[in-house]
Short mmCIF file of C-alpha atoms in Angstrom, two decimals:
data_model
loop_
_atom_site.label_atom_id
_atom_site.label_comp_id
_atom_site.label_asym_id
_atom_site.label_seq_id
_atom_site.Cartn_x
_atom_site.Cartn_y
_atom_site.Cartn_z
CA UNK X 9 -25.35 -26.32 -22.32
CA UNK X 10 -25.51 -24.15 -18.40
CA UNK X 11 -25.13 -20.68 -20.13
CA UNK X 12 -27.67 -21.52 -23.25
CA UNK X 13 -30.07 -23.17 -20.64
CA UNK X 14 -30.08 -20.64 -18.75
CA UNK X 15 -30.69 -18.30 -21.66
CA UNK X 16 -33.44 -19.95 -22.77
CA UNK X 17 -34.94 -20.32 -19.70
CA UNK X 18 -34.86 -16.40 -18.86
CA UNK X 19 -35.94 -15.85 -22.57
CA UNK X 20 -39.23 -18.63 -21.70
CA UNK X 21 -40.37 -16.78 -18.26
CA UNK X 22 -43.79 -16.14 -18.30
CA UNK X 23 -45.40 -13.93 -16.11
CA UNK X 24 -47.42 -15.83 -13.51
CA UNK X 25 -48.86 -14.48 -9.90
CA UNK X 26 -47.05 -11.80 -10.11
CA UNK X 27 -43.46 -13.61 -10.72
CA UNK X 28 -41.35 -15.74 -13.48
CA UNK X 29 -41.50 -19.51 -13.42
CA UNK X 30 -39.68 -22.19 -15.43
CA UNK X 31 -41.14 -23.46 -18.46
CA UNK X 32 -41.80 -27.18 -19.00
CA UNK X 33 -39.71 -29.88 -16.33
CA UNK X 34 -36.15 -28.14 -16.16
CA UNK X 35 -34.66 -26.48 -13.26
CA UNK X 36 -31.96 -24.54 -14.48
CA UNK X 37 -28.94 -27.01 -14.86
CA UNK X 38 -31.25 -29.80 -13.56
CA UNK X 39 -34.15 -32.25 -14.72
CA UNK X 40 -36.43 -34.10 -13.13
CA UNK X 41 -34.57 -37.05 -13.62
CA UNK X 42 -32.06 -35.42 -11.18
CA UNK X 43 -34.52 -33.61 -8.45
CA UNK X 44 -36.16 -35.89 -5.84
CA UNK X 45 -39.92 -35.96 -5.71
CA UNK X 46 -40.27 -33.87 -2.82
CA UNK X 47 -38.00 -30.90 -4.76
CA UNK X 48 -40.06 -31.71 -7.83
CA UNK X 49 -43.52 -30.76 -6.20
CA UNK X 50 -41.65 -27.47 -4.32
CA UNK X 51 -39.95 -26.07 -7.27
CA UNK X 52 -43.34 -26.42 -9.67
CA UNK X 53 -43.93 -22.71 -9.88
CA UNK X 54 -41.29 -21.53 -7.72
CA UNK X 55 -40.00 -18.31 -8.57
CA UNK X 56 -36.43 -17.59 -7.00
CA UNK X 57 -36.69 -13.78 -8.52
CA UNK X 58 -39.28 -12.83 -6.10
CA UNK X 59 -38.57 -12.74 -2.57
CA UNK X 60 -40.39 -15.03 0.19
CA UNK X 61 -43.66 -12.73 1.74
CA UNK X 62 -43.35 -10.19 -1.51
CA UNK X 63 -45.73 -7.33 -0.84
CA UNK X 64 -46.89 -9.06 2.70
CA UNK X 65 -43.91 -7.33 4.57
CA UNK X 66 -40.35 -8.09 5.05
CA UNK X 67 -38.73 -10.97 5.58
CA UNK X 68 -37.03 -12.25 9.03
CA UNK X 69 -33.58 -13.40 8.55
CA UNK X 70 -31.77 -15.02 11.41
CA UNK X 71 -28.06 -15.26 11.25
CA UNK X 72 -25.39 -17.15 13.28
CA UNK X 73 -21.78 -17.22 13.03
CA UNK X 74 -19.24 -19.70 13.85
CA UNK X 75 -15.48 -18.13 14.18
CA UNK X 76 -13.29 -21.06 12.36
CA UNK X 77 -9.81 -18.88 12.77
CA UNK X 78 -8.45 -15.20 12.46
CA UNK X 79 -4.84 -15.90 10.45
CA UNK X 80 -3.42 -12.83 10.44
CA UNK X 81 -3.79 -9.07 11.69
CA UNK X 82 -1.77 -5.98 9.82
CA UNK X 83 -1.12 -3.28 11.88
CA UNK X 84 0.18 -1.61 8.20
CA UNK X 85 -2.69 -2.59 6.39
CA UNK X 86 -5.22 -1.96 9.67
CA UNK X 87 -7.22 -5.30 8.74
CA UNK X 88 -7.26 -8.83 9.60
CA UNK X 89 -8.08 -12.09 7.83
CA UNK X 90 -10.75 -14.27 9.15
CA UNK X 91 -12.11 -17.95 8.05
CA UNK X 92 -16.02 -17.81 9.31
CA UNK X 93 -19.04 -20.35 9.14
CA UNK X 94 -22.21 -17.77 8.41
CA UNK X 95 -25.69 -19.32 8.91
CA UNK X 96 -28.55 -17.31 7.24
CA UNK X 97 -31.93 -19.20 8.36
CA UNK X 98 -35.49 -17.54 6.94
CA UNK X 99 -38.94 -19.01 6.38
CA UNK X 100 -40.14 -19.39 2.54
CA UNK X 101 -43.92 -20.47 2.76
CA UNK X 102 -43.51 -21.65 -0.94
CA UNK X 103 -41.59 -24.56 0.17
CA UNK X 104 -43.93 -25.98 2.85
CA UNK X 105 -44.26 -29.65 2.43
CA UNK X 106 -45.86 -32.53 4.87
CA UNK X 107 -44.66 -33.62 7.54
CA UNK X 108 -41.83 -33.34 10.15
CA UNK X 109 -38.36 -34.09 8.52
CA UNK X 110 -36.10 -31.77 6.70
CA UNK X 111 -34.28 -32.33 3.75
CA UNK X 112 -30.56 -31.53 2.89
CA UNK X 113 -30.23 -31.01 -0.87
CA UNK X 114 -26.93 -30.19 -2.44
CA UNK X 115 -25.28 -27.39 -2.14
CA UNK X 116 -25.60 -26.80 -6.10
CA UNK X 117 -29.12 -26.25 -6.14
CA UNK X 118 -28.90 -22.92 -4.42
CA UNK X 119 -29.23 -21.74 -8.09
CA UNK X 120 -33.24 -22.66 -7.79
CA UNK X 121 -34.15 -21.00 -4.96
CA UNK X 122 -34.15 -17.25 -3.37
CA UNK X 123 -31.60 -16.52 -1.38
CA UNK X 124 -30.48 -13.21 0.91
CA UNK X 125 -27.80 -10.96 -0.71
CA UNK X 126 -25.79 -10.63 2.16
CA UNK X 127 -22.40 -8.69 1.91
CA UNK X 128 -19.48 -7.55 4.13
CA UNK X 129 -19.18 -4.38 4.03
CA UNK X 130 -15.54 -3.58 5.18
CA UNK X 131 -14.91 -6.58 3.12
CA UNK X 132 -11.55 -5.43 1.17
CA UNK X 133 -10.90 -9.38 -0.36
CA UNK X 134 -12.85 -12.61 0.22
CA UNK X 135 -13.56 -15.60 -1.78
CA UNK X 136 -15.79 -18.71 -0.90
CA UNK X 137 -13.78 -22.33 -0.24
CA UNK X 138 -14.41 -24.90 -3.40
CA UNK X 139 -12.74 -27.70 -2.37
CA UNK X 140 -13.51 -30.44 -2.46
CA UNK X 141 -16.59 -28.96 -3.67
CA UNK X 142 -18.38 -25.31 -2.87
CA UNK X 143 -18.64 -25.44 1.03
CA UNK X 144 -22.21 -24.58 0.73
CA UNK X 145 -25.09 -26.32 3.03
CA UNK X 146 -29.32 -25.66 2.02
CA UNK X 147 -31.67 -28.00 4.20
CA UNK X 148 -35.48 -27.48 4.12
CA UNK X 149 -37.16 -27.45 6.57
CA UNK X 150 -40.77 -28.96 6.44
CA UNK X 151 -42.38 -25.68 7.64
CA UNK X 152 -41.06 -23.44 4.67
CA UNK X 153 -37.88 -22.97 6.95
CA UNK X 154 -34.55 -22.78 5.19
CA UNK X 155 -31.33 -23.02 6.32
CA UNK X 156 -28.28 -21.89 4.52
CA UNK X 157 -24.75 -22.18 5.61
CA UNK X 158 -21.41 -21.01 3.72
CA UNK X 159 -17.36 -21.10 4.45
CA UNK X 160 -16.15 -17.83 3.76
CA UNK X 161 -12.78 -16.03 4.03
CA UNK X 162 -12.28 -12.87 4.28
CA UNK X 163 -9.76 -10.05 4.46
CA UNK X 164 -12.14 -7.28 6.47
CA UNK X 165 -10.71 -3.59 7.42
CA UNK X 166 -9.97 -2.64 11.45
CA UNK X 167 -9.35 1.12 12.41
CA UNK X 168 -6.91 1.05 14.83
CA UNK X 169 -5.56 3.18 17.79
CA UNK X 170 -2.11 2.32 17.91
CA UNK X 171 -0.91 5.28 20.68
CA UNK X 172 -0.44 2.63 23.33
CA UNK X 173 1.17 0.04 21.50
CA UNK X 174 2.52 -2.85 22.48
CA UNK X 175 -0.08 -1.88 25.29
CA UNK X 176 -2.97 -1.31 23.04
CA UNK X 177 -6.41 -3.06 22.97
CA UNK X 178 -8.09 -2.77 19.80
CA UNK X 179 -11.64 -2.86 18.79
CA UNK X 180 -12.57 -4.69 15.49
CA UNK X 181 -15.83 -5.20 13.98
CA UNK X 182 -17.65 -7.88 11.35
CA UNK X 183 -20.27 -6.39 9.69
CA UNK X 184 -23.17 -7.79 7.80
CA UNK X 185 -25.59 -5.74 5.05
CA UNK X 186 -28.43 -6.74 2.62
CA UNK X 187 -27.07 -5.10 -0.51
CA UNK X 188 -30.00 -4.73 -2.47
CA UNK X 189 -33.18 -5.20 0.17
CA UNK X 190 -34.18 -1.92 2.12
CA UNK X 191 -35.81 -2.16 5.61
CA UNK X 192 -38.86 -2.34 4.18
CA UNK X 193 -37.67 -6.12 2.31
CA UNK X 194 -35.94 -7.96 4.78
CA UNK X 195 -34.86 -7.62 8.75
CA UNK X 196 -31.86 -8.96 9.98
CA UNK X 197 -31.61 -10.01 13.36
CA UNK X 198 -29.08 -12.71 15.47
CA UNK X 199 -30.65 -16.12 16.00
CA UNK X 200 -29.00 -15.82 19.69
CA UNK X 201 -28.22 -12.84 20.81
CA UNK X 202 -24.48 -13.06 21.78
CA UNK X 203 -24.40 -16.68 21.80
CA UNK X 204 -25.28 -16.61 17.98
CA UNK X 205 -21.16 -16.40 17.69
CA UNK X 206 -19.11 -19.39 18.64
CA UNK X 207 -15.43 -19.98 18.43
CA UNK X 208 -14.21 -16.48 19.71
CA UNK X 209 -13.31 -18.39 23.11
CA UNK X 210 -11.15 -20.19 22.30
CA UNK X 211 -9.58 -18.73 19.89
CA UNK X 212 -5.93 -18.81 20.23
CA UNK X 213 -3.87 -15.61 17.81
CA UNK X 214 -0.14 -15.38 18.14
CA UNK X 215 0.17 -11.96 19.48
CA UNK X 216 -3.73 -11.37 20.72
CA UNK X 217 -6.22 -12.93 23.18
CA UNK X 218 -9.95 -12.41 23.01
CA UNK X 219 -11.09 -10.20 25.95
CA UNK X 220 -14.76 -9.76 24.73
CA UNK X 221 -17.37 -9.88 22.29
CA UNK X 222 -20.81 -8.57 21.42
CA UNK X 223 -23.54 -8.07 19.37
CA UNK X 224 -25.46 -5.65 18.02
CA UNK X 225 -28.27 -4.85 15.76
CA UNK X 226 -28.52 -1.43 13.54
CA UNK X 227 -29.03 0.34 10.38
CA UNK X 228 -27.07 1.01 7.15
CA UNK X 229 -27.75 4.65 5.74
CA UNK X 230 -26.77 5.15 2.63
CA UNK X 231 -28.77 7.34 -0.57
CA UNK X 232 -31.09 4.83 -2.00
CA UNK X 233 -32.35 3.70 1.72
CA UNK X 234 -32.67 1.68 4.75
CA UNK X 235 -31.06 -1.37 4.72
CA UNK X 236 -30.49 -3.98 7.93
CA UNK X 237 -27.50 -4.66 9.40
CA UNK X 238 -26.06 -6.90 12.24
CA UNK X 239 -22.57 -6.10 13.74
CA UNK X 240 -20.08 -8.18 15.64
CA UNK X 241 -17.58 -6.56 17.80
CA UNK X 242 -14.87 -7.97 19.62
CA UNK X 243 -11.96 -6.76 21.60
CA UNK X 244 -8.17 -8.07 21.38
CA UNK X 245 -5.72 -7.31 23.60
CA UNK X 246 -2.11 -7.21 22.46
CA UNK X 247 0.31 -9.79 24.42
CA UNK X 248 2.79 -7.32 25.41
CA UNK X 249 5.66 -10.24 26.81
CA UNK X 250 6.75 -10.84 23.23
CA UNK X 251 7.63 -6.81 23.00
CA UNK X 252 9.70 -6.88 26.57
CA UNK X 253 11.44 -9.95 25.59
CA UNK X 254 12.00 -8.04 22.33
CA UNK X 255 12.57 -4.57 22.78
CA UNK X 256 12.09 -3.61 25.86
CA UNK X 257 14.85 -5.79 28.20
CA UNK X 258 17.63 -5.02 24.87
CA UNK X 259 16.97 -1.43 25.43
CA UNK X 260 16.80 -1.65 29.14
CA UNK X 261 20.23 -3.13 28.78
CA UNK X 262 21.73 -0.85 26.66
CA UNK X 263 20.99 1.82 28.38
CA UNK X 264 22.82 0.09 31.34
CA UNK X 265 25.43 -0.39 29.36
CA UNK X 266 26.53 3.22 28.80
CA UNK X 267 26.58 3.56 31.90
CA UNK X 268 29.69 1.35 32.06
CA UNK X 269 31.39 4.41 31.09
CA UNK X 270 30.96 6.33 34.49
CA UNK X 271 33.37 3.84 36.31
CA UNK X 272 36.54 3.52 33.27
CA UNK X 273 39.44 6.49 33.65
CA UNK X 274 38.88 9.50 31.81
CA UNK X 275 42.26 9.15 30.44
CA UNK X 276 41.27 5.97 28.70
CA UNK X 277 39.78 7.69 25.71
CA UNK X 278 39.21 4.95 23.31
CA UNK X 279 37.20 2.70 25.69
CA UNK X 280 34.90 5.17 26.94
CA UNK X 281 34.11 6.18 22.82
CA UNK X 282 34.24 3.26 21.54
CA UNK X 283 31.50 1.98 24.29
CA UNK X 284 29.36 5.63 23.67
CA UNK X 285 29.34 4.49 19.86
CA UNK X 286 28.57 1.47 19.86
CA UNK X 287 25.27 1.79 22.04
CA UNK X 288 24.01 4.91 20.15
CA UNK X 289 24.37 2.82 16.93
CA UNK X 290 22.79 -0.36 18.13
CA UNK X 291 19.91 1.87 19.80
CA UNK X 292 19.37 3.24 16.15
CA UNK X 293 18.87 -0.06 14.83
CA UNK X 294 16.68 -1.57 17.44
CA UNK X 295 14.51 1.87 16.66
CA UNK X 296 14.77 1.39 13.29
CA UNK X 297 13.67 -2.88 13.61
CA UNK X 298 10.82 -2.16 16.24
CA UNK X 299 8.88 0.16 13.05
CA UNK X 300 9.40 -2.59 10.76
CA UNK X 301 6.26 -4.14 11.85
CA UNK X 302 4.13 -0.80 12.04
CA UNK X 303 2.47 1.86 9.11
CA UNK X 304 5.39 3.81 7.62
CA UNK X 305 3.25 7.10 7.49
CA UNK X 306 1.61 6.89 10.87
CA UNK X 307 0.29 10.22 12.95
CA UNK X 308 0.52 8.41 16.35
CA UNK X 309 3.60 8.62 18.36
CA UNK X 310 3.46 5.51 19.79
CA UNK X 311 4.32 4.11 23.70
CA UNK X 312 6.88 1.86 22.29
CA UNK X 313 8.29 5.00 20.18
CA UNK X 314 8.17 7.13 23.43
CA UNK X 315 10.84 4.04 25.45
CA UNK X 316 12.88 3.72 22.91
CA UNK X 317 13.18 7.84 22.62
CA UNK X 318 14.14 7.53 26.24
CA UNK X 319 16.16 5.16 26.38
CA UNK X 320 18.30 6.84 22.86
CA UNK X 321 18.29 10.03 25.37
CA UNK X 322 19.94 8.43 28.57
CA UNK X 323 22.72 7.03 26.46
CA UNK X 324 23.40 9.66 23.99
CA UNK X 325 23.50 11.01 27.39
CA UNK X 326 25.71 9.34 28.70
CA UNK X 327 27.78 10.28 25.73
CA UNK X 328 27.80 13.72 25.97
CA UNK X 329 28.56 13.12 29.64
CA UNK X 330 32.10 11.73 28.63
CA UNK X 331 32.56 14.38 26.23
CA UNK X 332 32.39 17.29 28.62
CA UNK X 333 34.64 15.23 31.27
CA UNK X 334 37.24 14.68 29.24
CA UNK X 335 37.31 18.37 28.20
CA UNK X 336 37.06 19.55 31.85
CA UNK X 337 39.67 17.33 32.04
CA UNK X 338 41.92 19.13 30.05
CA UNK X 339 40.95 22.10 30.72
CA UNK X 340 42.31 21.34 34.56
CA UNK X 341 45.18 19.91 33.46
CA UNK X 342 45.88 23.09 30.95
CA UNK X 343 45.27 25.39 34.27
CA UNK X 344 47.60 22.94 36.42
CA UNK X 345 50.16 23.59 33.68
CA UNK X 346 49.90 27.02 33.79
CA UNK X 347 50.25 27.41 37.77
CA UNK X 348 53.56 25.68 37.37
CA UNK X 349 54.79 27.74 34.62
CA UNK X 350 54.19 30.85 36.56
CA UNK X 351 55.61 29.63 39.94
CA UNK X 352 58.86 28.76 37.80
CA UNK X 353 58.99 31.71 36.02
CA UNK X 354 58.81 33.55 39.28
CA UNK X 355 61.20 31.64 41.25
CA UNK X 356 63.86 31.79 38.15
CA UNK X 357 62.99 35.96 38.24
CA UNK X 358 64.70 35.43 42.16
CA UNK X 359 68.11 34.84 40.53
CA UNK X 360 69.26 31.71 42.55
CA UNK X 361 66.16 29.75 42.69
CA UNK X 362 65.06 29.92 46.42
CA UNK X 363 63.30 32.24 48.73
CA UNK X 364 63.71 32.50 52.27
CA UNK X 365 61.20 32.95 54.23
CA UNK X 366 61.62 32.73 57.83
CA UNK X 367 64.60 32.52 59.89
CA UNK X 368 65.22 29.71 62.67
CA UNK X 369 65.66 30.48 66.72
CA UNK X 370 68.52 29.25 66.39
CA UNK X 371 71.43 31.20 64.97
CA UNK X 372 73.37 30.91 62.07
CA UNK X 373 70.27 28.54 60.41
CA UNK X 374 67.56 29.22 58.21
CA UNK X 375 64.32 27.72 56.96
CA UNK X 376 63.82 27.82 53.11
CA UNK X 377 60.73 27.08 50.92
CA UNK X 378 60.92 26.67 47.30
CA UNK X 379 64.10 26.10 47.10
CA UNK X 380 63.47 24.66 43.39
CA UNK X 381 61.00 24.85 40.50
CA UNK X 382 60.00 21.36 40.48
CA UNK X 383 58.88 20.76 44.08
CA UNK X 384 56.08 22.95 43.97
CA UNK X 385 55.30 20.85 40.86
CA UNK X 386 55.04 17.63 42.74
CA UNK X 387 52.44 19.26 45.59
CA UNK X 388 48.59 19.21 45.19
CA UNK X 389 47.53 22.70 44.05
CA UNK X 390 45.45 23.15 47.49
CA UNK X 391 48.70 22.58 49.38
CA UNK X 392 50.42 24.99 47.30
CA UNK X 393 48.10 27.51 47.72
CA UNK X 394 48.33 26.96 51.24
CA UNK X 395 52.43 27.15 51.64
CA UNK X 396 52.35 30.30 49.44
CA UNK X 397 49.87 32.01 51.38
CA UNK X 398 51.62 31.66 54.28
CA UNK X 399 54.49 32.62 52.56
CA UNK X 400 52.62 35.87 51.78
CA UNK X 401 52.27 36.37 55.24
CA UNK X 402 55.71 36.32 56.64
CA UNK X 403 57.72 37.24 53.85
CA UNK X 404 54.90 40.20 52.00
CA UNK X 405 57.25 41.74 49.86
CA UNK X 406 57.89 38.66 47.80
CA UNK X 407 55.03 36.25 48.36
CA UNK X 408 52.58 38.83 47.29
CA UNK X 409 53.59 38.65 43.75
CA UNK X 410 52.94 35.26 43.34
CA UNK X 411 49.74 34.73 45.40
CA UNK X 412 48.54 37.90 43.17
CA UNK X 413 49.41 35.86 39.80
CA UNK X 414 48.07 32.82 40.53
CA UNK X 415 44.41 34.30 42.05
CA UNK X 416 43.80 36.37 38.88
CA UNK X 417 44.25 33.34 36.75
CA UNK X 418 42.34 31.25 38.41
CA UNK X 419 39.56 34.35 38.65
CA UNK X 420 39.25 34.47 35.24
CA UNK X 421 39.16 30.64 34.11
CA UNK X 422 36.99 29.79 37.59
CA UNK X 423 33.78 30.14 34.85
CA UNK X 424 34.66 27.34 32.44
CA UNK X 425 36.50 25.31 34.98
CA UNK X 426 35.40 22.55 37.23
CA UNK X 427 37.42 21.68 40.01
CA UNK X 428 37.78 18.02 40.27
CA UNK X 429 36.31 16.69 36.90
CA UNK X 430 36.58 13.28 37.96
CA UNK X 431 33.41 14.79 40.40
CA UNK X 432 31.10 14.51 37.30
CA UNK X 433 31.32 10.85 36.80
CA UNK X 434 30.76 10.39 40.23
CA UNK X 435 27.64 11.90 40.16
CA UNK X 436 26.70 10.41 36.60
CA UNK X 437 26.97 7.08 38.77
CA UNK X 438 24.21 8.36 40.78
CA UNK X 439 22.08 10.70 38.45
CA UNK X 440 21.39 8.50 35.24
CA UNK X 441 20.42 5.23 37.06
CA UNK X 442 17.83 7.38 39.54
CA UNK X 443 16.44 9.11 36.69
CA UNK X 444 16.05 6.17 34.39
CA UNK X 445 14.32 4.65 37.49
CA UNK X 446 11.83 7.88 37.64
CA UNK X 447 11.21 7.62 33.75
CA UNK X 448 10.35 4.60 33.51
CA UNK X 449 7.74 4.44 36.78
CA UNK X 450 5.61 7.02 35.08
CA UNK X 451 6.03 5.54 31.74
CA UNK X 452 4.60 2.15 32.75
CA UNK X 453 2.59 3.74 35.48
CA UNK X 454 1.14 5.89 32.39
CA UNK X 455 0.66 3.11 29.72
CA UNK X 456 -0.82 0.60 31.84
CA UNK X 457 -3.37 1.98 34.09
CA UNK X 458 -4.40 5.00 32.11
#
């Protein structure tokens, strides 16, 4: 019935006073028996297709908002979903009636009145709530002022700068524009300035807190003309405590765990290798998990990426440190074995395996050094060098050959060996924590205060 009746009404419209009127006593889906007497009088000769003050100047429309909730803020899609109560006020001189009272009418009567064509330009998806009926309110005051309120849920785009994520602050906007009426037809304004927006002060979000907000009035410029625009700006500060417990603390603990290998003996190859590989793989998993809630393709180098990269570098460095320490330890062992072999061959070349180097002060008594090939092998390298240097001074003819061979071999390998490979671990115990602490200080100072 409604579709056929609307088609009939459009066909029967007559031009009167520069507009169209409903013929007879029918008002769209409504008839005289369904409308109040006051509404019946107001609707006589009313043309909903013409704006108020037609050919007399623009209509001033006041706006106010109640933010009921911000349900979701997505960094992947760069948008937020909000439920708002939008209230619009304007004056229509055709709806003036005697008295000082106001008339609240059924929201379905909106089809009988002229209403602004307000829309949200950055909206991706939106809908009007209709449980249990369409959430609309129409109130007409005696001076012709019309209050039109509705409840909307919209997903609105918000361009985000994730450079300092998760220590970031995002500034999002909610824009209201007129779709077809330009600034010569309608003028938008906030009814009470910044106080026109309610609900942001008491809003509680999972990862954010509302830091500040303000309103502004501007114009939207398109190819078809200049259109009125109202903008609500609000700043959202991300709560970093969740990320500290979820990402930063585990990363720090993994780095500290990688340092445990510095106190494990270099001969314990499985233990140190297991710690190094396990921490590297765990850190890789943590880095992948931290990026699941972020855009897959993003040009931003985020703060959390920088920190995870730092931690991964220290963990991987600890693994490389053991590789170097183990390499030099094995090389040092090889050089020691070479020294022993050279000493054994030298001693064997003398025939009897003993070298008399000095006579005692008493007659018929002598002192022998290096009587067997095994004794020098049990002494440390430094004492071995000292003893043979003494032998060189006292018996130049025999000690010179041994010292020369050892010195030549030492010089050949001095470029590639470390005298004591255990010093690598000792220095790493100090260098790694100090460097990590220094980098952390620079990191937090930069991202929190700059």
